[in-house]
Amino acid sequence: MLKVLDVFQVGTKLSVTLGGECDNVSSGSRLIDGDGNIIVVESVAMTRHKNPSDIKKSTTVLIEQCNIKIGAELSIA
């Protein structure tokens, strides 16, 4: 389960920070929200972590505009 930690609009896209085991999230991944909506990951940010293993704790992705809110829970479809 991935938790939405932050949502930031970038042009017509959304930058979404996800918390949880994110090592399986990549460009083209499909995420599903609690309502069954599919969200396709367009790009995964190259975030800076002091400890490389922290990539498993959170990451930031770029997605199409949708009605996603901070605190939402997503899973990999």
Tab-separated table of C-alpha atoms in Angstrom:
chain	number	residue	atom	x	y	z
A	1	MET	CA	0.000	0.000	0.000
A	2	LEU	CA	1.281	3.449	-0.946
A	3	LYS	CA	0.137	6.614	0.801
A	4	VAL	CA	-0.109	9.975	-0.969
A	5	LEU	CA	2.105	12.360	1.019
A	6	ASP	CA	2.005	15.404	-1.264
A	7	VAL	CA	0.357	16.572	-4.486
A	8	PHE	CA	1.719	19.438	-6.576
A	9	GLN	CA	0.463	20.622	-9.957
A	10	VAL	CA	3.112	20.913	-12.688
A	11	GLY	CA	1.507	22.367	-15.807
A	12	THR	CA	-1.259	19.942	-16.793
A	13	LYS	CA	0.264	17.060	-14.778
A	14	LEU	CA	0.485	16.244	-11.084
A	15	SER	CA	3.629	15.553	-9.115
A	16	VAL	CA	2.688	13.092	-6.372
A	17	THR	CA	4.932	12.008	-3.508
A	18	LEU	CA	4.202	8.462	-2.401
A	19	GLY	CA	5.195	6.897	0.893
A	20	GLY	CA	5.688	3.175	1.347
A	21	GLU	CA	7.519	0.429	-0.545
A	22	CYS	CA	8.138	2.301	-3.797
A	23	ASP	CA	10.908	0.194	-5.313
A	24	ASN	CA	8.398	-1.470	-7.700
A	25	VAL	CA	7.022	1.844	-9.003
A	26	SER	CA	8.346	2.741	-12.452
A	27	SER	CA	7.267	4.626	-15.568
A	28	GLY	CA	4.217	2.869	-16.958
A	29	SER	CA	3.204	1.367	-13.596
A	30	ARG	CA	-0.506	1.321	-12.940
A	31	LEU	CA	-1.716	2.409	-9.525
A	32	ILE	CA	-5.254	1.906	-8.262
A	33	ASP	CA	-7.046	4.077	-5.718
A	34	GLY	CA	-9.737	3.086	-3.213
A	35	ASP	CA	-12.486	3.810	-5.767
A	36	GLY	CA	-10.931	1.492	-8.362
A	37	ASN	CA	-9.586	4.288	-10.573
A	38	ILE	CA	-6.427	3.414	-12.489
A	39	ILE	CA	-3.606	5.978	-12.418
A	40	VAL	CA	-0.724	5.492	-14.865
A	41	VAL	CA	2.721	6.651	-13.756
A	42	GLU	CA	4.248	8.728	-16.542
A	43	SER	CA	7.610	9.305	-14.904
A	44	VAL	CA	9.414	8.636	-11.635
A	45	ALA	CA	11.464	11.478	-10.204
A	46	MET	CA	15.129	11.016	-9.468
A	47	THR	CA	14.886	12.169	-5.874
A	48	ARG	CA	17.929	12.750	-3.730
A	49	HIS	CA	18.335	10.603	-0.637
A	50	LYS	CA	21.290	10.704	1.746
A	51	ASN	CA	20.858	6.980	2.247
A	52	PRO	CA	20.202	5.109	-1.044
A	53	SER	CA	17.979	2.571	0.713
A	54	ASP	CA	15.517	5.404	1.480
A	55	ILE	CA	14.184	5.078	-2.101
A	56	LYS	CA	12.152	2.181	-0.683
A	57	LYS	CA	10.424	4.576	1.732
A	58	SER	CA	9.103	7.209	-0.685
A	59	THR	CA	9.332	8.521	-4.217
A	60	THR	CA	7.735	11.158	-6.414
A	61	VAL	CA	5.869	10.368	-9.616
A	62	LEU	CA	4.337	12.392	-12.438
A	63	ILE	CA	0.764	11.495	-13.422
A	64	GLU	CA	-2.124	12.867	-15.473
A	65	GLN	CA	-4.414	15.373	-13.786
A	66	CYS	CA	-6.947	13.576	-11.564
A	67	ASN	CA	-8.794	14.002	-8.289
A	68	ILE	CA	-6.127	12.556	-5.991
A	69	LYS	CA	-5.788	13.919	-2.458
A	70	ILE	CA	-3.144	13.872	0.256
A	71	GLY	CA	-3.762	10.869	2.492
A	72	ALA	CA	-5.217	8.685	-0.264
A	73	GLU	CA	-4.019	5.095	-0.351
A	74	LEU	CA	-2.944	3.471	-3.604
A	75	SER	CA	-1.822	0.024	-4.565
A	76	ILE	CA	0.011	-1.307	-7.601
A	77	ALA	CA	-2.531	-2.743	-10.032
